[in-house]
Amino acid sequence: MKTFFILSICVICSLNQAISQSWSGTTPGNIYYNSGNVGIQNTNPLSPLMIGGPIGTNVETNGITLSHLHNVIEFINSDYSLGYGAKIYGKDEGTGRTSLRVAVRGNSNTWQDALYIGASDEGGANNGLVGVGTTTPEAGLHVKKIHTLGDGSQIAARFGDSFNHWTYFGPDNSGRIRGGSEGYLWIESNPNGGSDKRLYLNAASPGDVTIAVGGGNVLIGKVTQANTAYKLDIAGSVRANEIVVNTTGADYVFEEGYHLRSLNEVEDYIQEHGHLPGIPSALEMQEKGMAVGELNKKLLEKVEEMTLYQIELMKIIKEQNERLSNLEKRRNEENN
């Protein structure tokens, strides 16, 4: 009986040692489990393989770590206090919102979120927004982190492989949008009072610039219009080598039936109103302005009226000269 008891104890110890055996060795081999689920650090596996802790390789080099406890995938993670790392992880933002983030760190033990993708409950904040360099995006794509180029300019995006292909915004006190060198498009502003305010358009070959094609007016040097009938409204002077205005002439002055005031009528009108008939007063022009084409037509009308007056005066002068010549001829005949 004593011998049987001792043998039983030995068998139980052997089975316990076999069950808790750690697998090791230098000879490669396979492990097969034919039925049920396998749990690692988990006593109630719900899937063929369920792991209750991190899954990892050598994460200090090029390994990968998965963890359901922290919702993180670490691709590389140094153990040094001032080390390096890269990971993808999810985060519960609260009130039904979740986010997916990509974080990195270098020479620091603090992770920095480099990419943020947010989602939420219906109609919530950050719904479907993507943030680069920010965890609180305010647009479909919100880029917050900017970089400084060698010439000191600030950039937000780049299209192409040349320096001139940058499309960027400047520092806080300015804003810039700059195109490529083959066809520039510069829009630069400095709201803090600098001199760099410009809109610069250029192209390698001639082309047209179209503004407000969908409606609306173009204002230069002002933000409001007293009269919205003008497509181009400029607060200031305009200089040009030549301006062409499509308008009509004043040939109607020479047509039969045109009422030409007598000079006496013109004189009376001037004395009463202080300006020529048919021409707005100086005060009216100052307050309301006057179309260049209409003004030129009115001026031409007055020139043509003056021409008719001169023709009439020439007829009168010619008639008077003839009368004087006849009187002088008669006097000479009487004296002889």
CSV table of C-alpha atoms in Angstrom, one decimal:
chain,number,residue,atom,x,y,z
A,1,MET,CA,0.0,0.0,0.0
A,2,LYS,CA,2.8,2.3,0.9
A,3,THR,CA,4.5,1.6,-2.4
A,4,PHE,CA,1.3,2.3,-4.4
A,5,PHE,CA,0.9,5.7,-2.6
A,6,ILE,CA,4.5,6.7,-3.5
A,7,LEU,CA,4.0,5.7,-7.1
A,8,SER,CA,0.8,7.7,-7.3
A,9,ILE,CA,2.6,10.8,-6.0
A,10,CYS,CA,5.3,10.4,-8.6
A,11,VAL,CA,2.8,10.0,-11.5
A,12,ILE,CA,0.9,13.2,-10.4
A,13,CYS,CA,4.1,15.2,-10.2
A,14,SER,CA,5.2,14.0,-13.6
A,15,LEU,CA,1.9,14.9,-15.2
A,16,ASN,CA,2.0,18.4,-13.5
A,17,GLN,CA,5.5,18.9,-14.8
A,18,ALA,CA,4.4,17.9,-18.3
A,19,ILE,CA,1.4,20.2,-18.3
A,20,SER,CA,3.5,23.2,-17.2
A,21,GLN,CA,6.4,22.3,-19.4
A,22,SER,CA,8.1,25.4,-21.0
A,23,TRP,CA,8.9,24.8,-24.7
A,24,SER,CA,12.5,25.4,-25.6
A,25,GLY,CA,15.3,23.9,-27.6
A,26,THR,CA,17.5,24.4,-30.6
A,27,THR,CA,15.8,22.0,-32.9
A,28,PRO,CA,13.0,23.7,-35.0
A,29,GLY,CA,9.6,22.1,-34.8
A,30,ASN,CA,5.9,22.7,-35.0
A,31,ILE,CA,3.2,22.7,-32.3
A,32,TYR,CA,-0.3,21.4,-33.2
A,33,TYR,CA,-3.5,21.8,-31.2
A,34,ASN,CA,-6.3,19.9,-32.9
A,35,SER,CA,-9.4,21.2,-31.1
A,36,GLY,CA,-10.7,24.0,-29.0
A,37,ASN,CA,-9.2,27.5,-28.5
A,38,VAL,CA,-5.7,28.5,-27.3
A,39,GLY,CA,-5.4,31.2,-24.6
A,40,ILE,CA,-2.2,32.9,-23.8
A,41,GLN,CA,-2.4,34.8,-20.5
A,42,ASN,CA,-6.2,34.2,-20.9
A,43,THR,CA,-8.1,31.4,-19.2
A,44,ASN,CA,-11.3,31.7,-21.3
A,45,PRO,CA,-10.2,32.1,-24.9
A,46,LEU,CA,-13.1,33.1,-27.2
A,47,SER,CA,-11.3,32.6,-30.5
A,48,PRO,CA,-8.8,30.1,-31.9
A,49,LEU,CA,-6.0,32.3,-30.5
A,50,MET,CA,-6.7,34.8,-27.8
A,51,ILE,CA,-3.8,36.7,-26.1
A,52,GLY,CA,-4.3,38.5,-22.9
A,53,GLY,CA,-1.1,40.6,-23.1
A,54,PRO,CA,1.0,42.4,-25.7
A,55,ILE,CA,2.3,40.6,-28.7
A,56,GLY,CA,5.8,41.7,-29.5
A,57,THR,CA,9.1,41.1,-31.2
A,58,ASN,CA,12.2,43.2,-30.6
A,59,VAL,CA,10.5,46.6,-30.7
A,60,GLU,CA,13.7,48.4,-30.3
A,61,THR,CA,14.7,47.7,-33.9
A,62,ASN,CA,12.0,46.9,-36.5
A,63,GLY,CA,9.6,44.9,-34.4
A,64,ILE,CA,5.8,45.2,-33.9
A,65,THR,CA,3.8,45.1,-30.7
A,66,LEU,CA,0.0,44.6,-30.5
A,67,SER,CA,-2.0,45.3,-27.4
A,68,HIS,CA,-5.7,45.1,-26.9
A,69,LEU,CA,-5.3,46.7,-23.5
A,70,HIS,CA,-4.0,50.0,-24.9
A,71,ASN,CA,-5.4,49.9,-28.4
A,72,VAL,CA,-2.0,50.4,-29.8
A,73,ILE,CA,0.3,49.0,-32.6
A,74,GLU,CA,3.9,49.9,-32.0
A,75,PHE,CA,6.1,49.4,-35.0
A,76,ILE,CA,9.3,50.6,-33.3
A,77,ASN,CA,9.8,51.7,-29.7
A,78,SER,CA,13.0,52.4,-28.0
A,79,ASP,CA,13.2,51.7,-24.2
A,80,TYR,CA,15.6,54.7,-23.8
A,81,SER,CA,14.2,57.7,-21.9
A,82,LEU,CA,15.2,59.9,-24.9
A,83,GLY,CA,14.5,57.4,-27.6
A,84,TYR,CA,12.5,57.0,-30.7
A,85,GLY,CA,9.3,55.3,-31.7
A,86,ALA,CA,6.3,55.1,-34.1
A,87,LYS,CA,2.8,53.7,-33.3
A,88,ILE,CA,-0.8,53.6,-34.3
A,89,TYR,CA,-3.5,53.7,-31.7
A,90,GLY,CA,-7.1,54.4,-31.1
A,91,LYS,CA,-8.5,56.7,-28.4
A,92,ASP,CA,-11.9,57.2,-26.8
A,93,GLU,CA,-12.5,60.9,-27.0
A,94,GLY,CA,-15.6,60.8,-24.8
A,95,THR,CA,-19.3,61.5,-25.5
A,96,GLY,CA,-19.3,58.8,-28.2
A,97,ARG,CA,-16.4,60.1,-30.2
A,98,THR,CA,-13.4,58.0,-31.1
A,99,SER,CA,-10.2,58.7,-33.1
A,100,LEU,CA,-7.4,56.9,-34.9
A,101,ARG,CA,-4.0,58.4,-34.4
A,102,VAL,CA,-0.4,58.0,-35.6
A,103,ALA,CA,2.2,59.1,-33.1
A,104,VAL,CA,6.0,59.4,-33.2
A,105,ARG,CA,8.8,60.5,-30.9
A,106,GLY,CA,12.5,61.1,-31.3
A,107,ASN,CA,15.0,62.0,-28.6
A,108,SER,CA,12.1,62.3,-26.2
A,109,ASN,CA,10.0,60.1,-24.0
A,110,THR,CA,6.9,62.0,-25.1
A,111,TRP,CA,4.7,60.8,-27.9
A,112,GLN,CA,3.5,63.4,-30.4
A,113,ASP,CA,0.4,62.8,-32.5
A,114,ALA,CA,1.4,63.4,-36.2
A,115,LEU,CA,-1.9,62.3,-37.8
A,116,TYR,CA,-5.4,62.4,-36.4
A,117,ILE,CA,-8.5,60.9,-38.0
A,118,GLY,CA,-11.7,61.6,-36.0
A,119,ALA,CA,-15.2,60.2,-36.1
A,120,SER,CA,-18.2,60.7,-33.9
A,121,ASP,CA,-21.8,60.0,-33.3
A,122,GLU,CA,-24.3,61.5,-35.7
A,123,GLY,CA,-23.6,65.2,-36.4
A,124,GLY,CA,-21.0,65.4,-33.7
A,125,ALA,CA,-17.8,67.4,-33.7
A,126,ASN,CA,-14.7,66.0,-35.6
A,127,ASN,CA,-16.9,63.7,-37.7
A,128,GLY,CA,-14.7,62.4,-40.4
A,129,LEU,CA,-12.1,65.1,-40.0
A,130,VAL,CA,-8.4,64.5,-40.6
A,131,GLY,CA,-5.7,66.4,-38.7
A,132,VAL,CA,-2.0,66.6,-39.5
A,133,GLY,CA,-0.1,68.0,-36.5
A,134,THR,CA,-3.3,68.6,-34.6
A,135,THR,CA,-5.7,66.5,-32.6
A,136,THR,CA,-8.5,69.0,-33.0
A,137,PRO,CA,-9.1,69.4,-36.8
A,138,GLU,CA,-11.6,72.0,-37.9
A,139,ALA,CA,-11.8,71.0,-41.5
A,140,GLY,CA,-11.9,67.9,-43.7
A,141,LEU,CA,-8.1,68.2,-43.9
A,142,HIS,CA,-6.5,70.4,-41.2
A,143,VAL,CA,-2.7,70.8,-41.5
A,144,LYS,CA,-1.3,72.6,-38.5
A,145,LYS,CA,2.4,71.8,-38.4
A,146,ILE,CA,4.4,73.9,-40.8
A,147,HIS,CA,8.0,73.7,-41.9
A,148,THR,CA,10.6,76.4,-42.7
A,149,LEU,CA,12.5,76.4,-45.9
A,150,GLY,CA,16.0,77.5,-46.4
A,151,ASP,CA,15.0,81.1,-47.4
A,152,GLY,CA,12.8,81.5,-44.3
A,153,SER,CA,9.4,81.0,-46.0
A,154,GLN,CA,6.8,78.9,-44.4
A,155,ILE,CA,5.1,76.1,-46.2
A,156,ALA,CA,2.0,74.0,-45.7
A,157,ALA,CA,1.9,71.8,-48.9
A,158,ARG,CA,4.0,71.0,-51.9
A,159,PHE,CA,3.1,69.9,-55.3
A,160,GLY,CA,5.9,68.7,-57.6
A,161,ASP,CA,9.6,68.3,-57.0
A,162,SER,CA,10.9,71.8,-57.4
A,163,PHE,CA,11.3,74.7,-54.9
A,164,ASN,CA,9.0,76.9,-57.0
A,165,HIS,CA,6.3,74.2,-56.8
A,166,TRP,CA,5.6,75.1,-53.2
A,167,THR,CA,2.1,76.2,-52.3
A,168,TYR,CA,2.3,77.6,-48.8
A,169,PHE,CA,1.1,80.0,-46.2
A,170,GLY,CA,3.6,82.2,-44.4
A,171,PRO,CA,4.0,82.9,-40.7
A,172,ASP,CA,1.3,84.3,-38.4
A,173,ASN,CA,1.6,87.9,-39.7
A,174,SER,CA,1.4,87.1,-43.4
A,175,GLY,CA,-0.3,84.7,-45.8
A,176,ARG,CA,1.0,83.5,-49.2
A,177,ILE,CA,-0.2,81.2,-52.0
A,178,ARG,CA,2.6,80.7,-54.5
A,179,GLY,CA,2.5,78.7,-57.8
A,180,GLY,CA,5.2,77.2,-59.9
A,181,SER,CA,7.9,79.0,-61.9
A,182,GLU,CA,6.4,78.2,-65.3
A,183,GLY,CA,3.2,80.1,-64.5
A,184,TYR,CA,3.3,82.2,-61.3
A,185,LEU,CA,0.3,82.8,-59.1
A,186,TRP,CA,1.2,84.8,-56.0
A,187,ILE,CA,-1.3,86.1,-53.5
A,188,GLU,CA,0.6,87.6,-50.6
A,189,SER,CA,-0.7,89.7,-47.7
A,190,ASN,CA,0.7,91.2,-44.5
A,191,PRO,CA,-2.1,92.3,-42.2
A,192,ASN,CA,0.4,93.7,-39.7
A,193,GLY,CA,1.2,96.6,-41.9
A,194,GLY,CA,4.1,95.4,-44.0
A,195,SER,CA,4.6,96.5,-47.6
A,196,ASP,CA,4.3,93.0,-49.1
A,197,LYS,CA,0.7,93.2,-50.3
A,198,ARG,CA,0.2,91.9,-53.8
A,199,LEU,CA,-1.7,89.9,-56.3
A,200,TYR,CA,0.7,88.7,-59.0
A,201,LEU,CA,-0.3,86.6,-62.0
A,202,ASN,CA,2.0,85.5,-64.7
A,203,ALA,CA,2.3,82.8,-67.3
A,204,ALA,CA,5.0,81.5,-69.7
A,205,SER,CA,2.6,82.3,-72.6
A,206,PRO,CA,0.0,85.0,-73.1
A,207,GLY,CA,-3.4,84.3,-71.6
A,208,ASP,CA,-6.5,85.8,-70.1
A,209,VAL,CA,-7.4,86.6,-66.5
A,210,THR,CA,-11.1,86.3,-65.7
A,211,ILE,CA,-12.5,87.6,-62.4
A,212,ALA,CA,-16.0,87.4,-61.1
A,213,VAL,CA,-17.2,85.4,-64.0
A,214,GLY,CA,-20.0,83.9,-61.9
A,215,GLY,CA,-21.4,87.3,-61.0
A,216,GLY,CA,-20.5,90.1,-58.6
A,217,ASN,CA,-18.2,93.1,-59.0
A,218,VAL,CA,-14.5,93.7,-58.6
A,219,LEU,CA,-13.5,96.3,-56.0
A,220,ILE,CA,-10.0,97.8,-55.7
A,221,GLY,CA,-9.0,99.8,-52.7
A,222,LYS,CA,-12.5,99.5,-51.1
A,223,VAL,CA,-14.8,96.9,-49.7
A,224,THR,CA,-18.2,98.4,-50.4
A,225,GLN,CA,-19.9,100.1,-53.3
A,226,ALA,CA,-22.2,103.1,-53.3
A,227,ASN,CA,-23.6,101.9,-56.7
A,228,THR,CA,-23.4,98.2,-57.5
A,229,ALA,CA,-24.1,98.8,-61.2
A,230,TYR,CA,-20.3,99.1,-61.8
A,231,LYS,CA,-18.5,95.9,-62.5
A,232,LEU,CA,-15.2,97.5,-61.6
A,233,ASP,CA,-15.0,100.0,-58.8
A,234,ILE,CA,-11.7,101.6,-57.9
A,235,ALA,CA,-11.0,103.9,-55.0
A,236,GLY,CA,-8.1,105.9,-56.5
A,237,SER,CA,-6.6,106.9,-59.8
A,238,VAL,CA,-6.0,104.7,-62.8
A,239,ARG,CA,-3.2,105.1,-65.3
A,240,ALA,CA,-3.0,103.6,-68.7
A,241,ASN,CA,-1.3,104.2,-72.0
A,242,GLU,CA,-4.7,104.0,-73.8
A,243,ILE,CA,-8.3,103.3,-72.9
A,244,VAL,CA,-10.9,102.3,-75.5
A,245,VAL,CA,-14.5,102.9,-74.7
A,246,ASN,CA,-17.3,101.5,-76.8
A,247,THR,CA,-19.8,104.3,-77.2
A,248,THR,CA,-21.8,106.3,-79.8
A,249,GLY,CA,-20.9,109.6,-81.5
A,250,ALA,CA,-22.8,112.9,-81.7
A,251,ASP,CA,-23.5,113.0,-85.4
A,252,TYR,CA,-27.1,113.7,-84.7
A,253,VAL,CA,-26.1,117.3,-84.2
A,254,PHE,CA,-25.7,117.6,-88.0
A,255,GLU,CA,-28.9,115.9,-88.8
A,256,GLU,CA,-31.8,117.9,-90.1
A,257,GLY,CA,-34.3,118.8,-87.4
A,258,TYR,CA,-31.7,119.0,-84.6
A,259,HIS,CA,-32.6,121.9,-82.3
A,260,LEU,CA,-29.6,124.1,-82.0
A,261,ARG,CA,-30.1,126.8,-79.4
A,262,SER,CA,-29.2,130.3,-80.3
A,263,LEU,CA,-26.2,131.8,-78.6
A,264,ASN,CA,-28.6,134.1,-76.7
A,265,GLU,CA,-30.4,131.0,-75.4
A,266,VAL,CA,-27.1,129.5,-74.4
A,267,GLU,CA,-26.1,132.6,-72.6
A,268,ASP,CA,-29.4,132.8,-70.7
A,269,TYR,CA,-29.1,129.1,-69.7
A,270,ILE,CA,-25.5,129.6,-68.4
A,271,GLN,CA,-26.5,132.6,-66.4
A,272,GLU,CA,-29.4,130.7,-64.8
A,273,HIS,CA,-27.7,127.2,-64.2
A,274,GLY,CA,-24.0,127.9,-64.2
A,275,HIS,CA,-23.1,125.2,-66.8
A,276,LEU,CA,-23.7,124.3,-70.4
A,277,PRO,CA,-27.1,122.8,-71.4
A,278,GLY,CA,-27.0,119.1,-71.6
A,279,ILE,CA,-23.9,118.8,-69.3
A,280,PRO,CA,-24.3,117.8,-65.6
A,281,SER,CA,-23.2,120.3,-63.1
A,282,ALA,CA,-19.8,119.9,-61.3
A,283,LEU,CA,-21.6,119.0,-58.1
A,284,GLU,CA,-23.7,116.3,-59.8
A,285,MET,CA,-20.5,114.8,-61.4
A,286,GLN,CA,-18.8,114.8,-58.1
A,287,GLU,CA,-21.6,113.1,-56.3
A,288,LYS,CA,-22.8,110.6,-59.0
A,289,GLY,CA,-20.0,110.4,-61.4
A,290,MET,CA,-20.4,110.2,-65.1
A,291,ALA,CA,-19.8,107.4,-67.6
A,292,VAL,CA,-16.7,108.1,-69.7
A,293,GLY,CA,-18.4,107.2,-72.9
A,294,GLU,CA,-21.4,109.5,-72.2
A,295,LEU,CA,-19.1,112.3,-71.2
A,296,ASN,CA,-17.1,112.1,-74.4
A,297,LYS,CA,-20.3,112.0,-76.4
A,298,LYS,CA,-21.6,115.2,-74.7
A,299,LEU,CA,-18.3,116.9,-75.2
A,300,LEU,CA,-18.3,116.0,-78.8
A,301,GLU,CA,-21.9,117.3,-79.1
A,302,LYS,CA,-20.8,120.7,-77.8
A,303,VAL,CA,-17.8,120.7,-80.2
A,304,GLU,CA,-20.2,120.0,-83.1
A,305,GLU,CA,-22.6,122.7,-81.9
A,306,MET,CA,-19.7,125.1,-81.7
A,307,THR,CA,-18.8,124.1,-85.3
A,308,LEU,CA,-22.3,125.0,-86.4
A,309,TYR,CA,-22.1,128.3,-84.5
A,310,GLN,CA,-18.8,129.1,-86.2
A,311,ILE,CA,-20.3,128.3,-89.6
A,312,GLU,CA,-23.1,130.7,-89.0
A,313,LEU,CA,-20.7,133.3,-87.8
A,314,MET,CA,-18.6,132.8,-90.9
A,315,LYS,CA,-21.6,133.4,-93.0
A,316,ILE,CA,-22.5,136.6,-91.1
A,317,ILE,CA,-18.9,137.8,-91.3
A,318,LYS,CA,-18.8,137.0,-95.0
A,319,GLU,CA,-22.0,138.9,-95.6
A,320,GLN,CA,-20.8,141.9,-93.6
A,321,ASN,CA,-17.5,141.9,-95.5
A,322,GLU,CA,-19.4,141.9,-98.8
A,323,ARG,CA,-21.6,144.8,-97.6
A,324,LEU,CA,-18.5,146.7,-96.4
A,325,SER,CA,-16.8,146.1,-99.7
A,326,ASN,CA,-19.9,147.4,-101.6
A,327,LEU,CA,-20.1,150.5,-99.4
A,328,GLU,CA,-16.4,151.2,-99.9
A,329,LYS,CA,-16.8,150.8,-103.7
A,330,ARG,CA,-19.7,153.2,-103.8
A,331,ARG,CA,-17.9,155.8,-101.8
A,332,ASN,CA,-14.9,155.6,-104.1
A,333,GLU,CA,-17.1,156.0,-107.1
A,334,GLU,CA,-18.8,159.1,-105.5
A,335,ASN,CA,-15.5,160.6,-104.7
A,336,ASN,CA,-14.3,160.2,-108.3
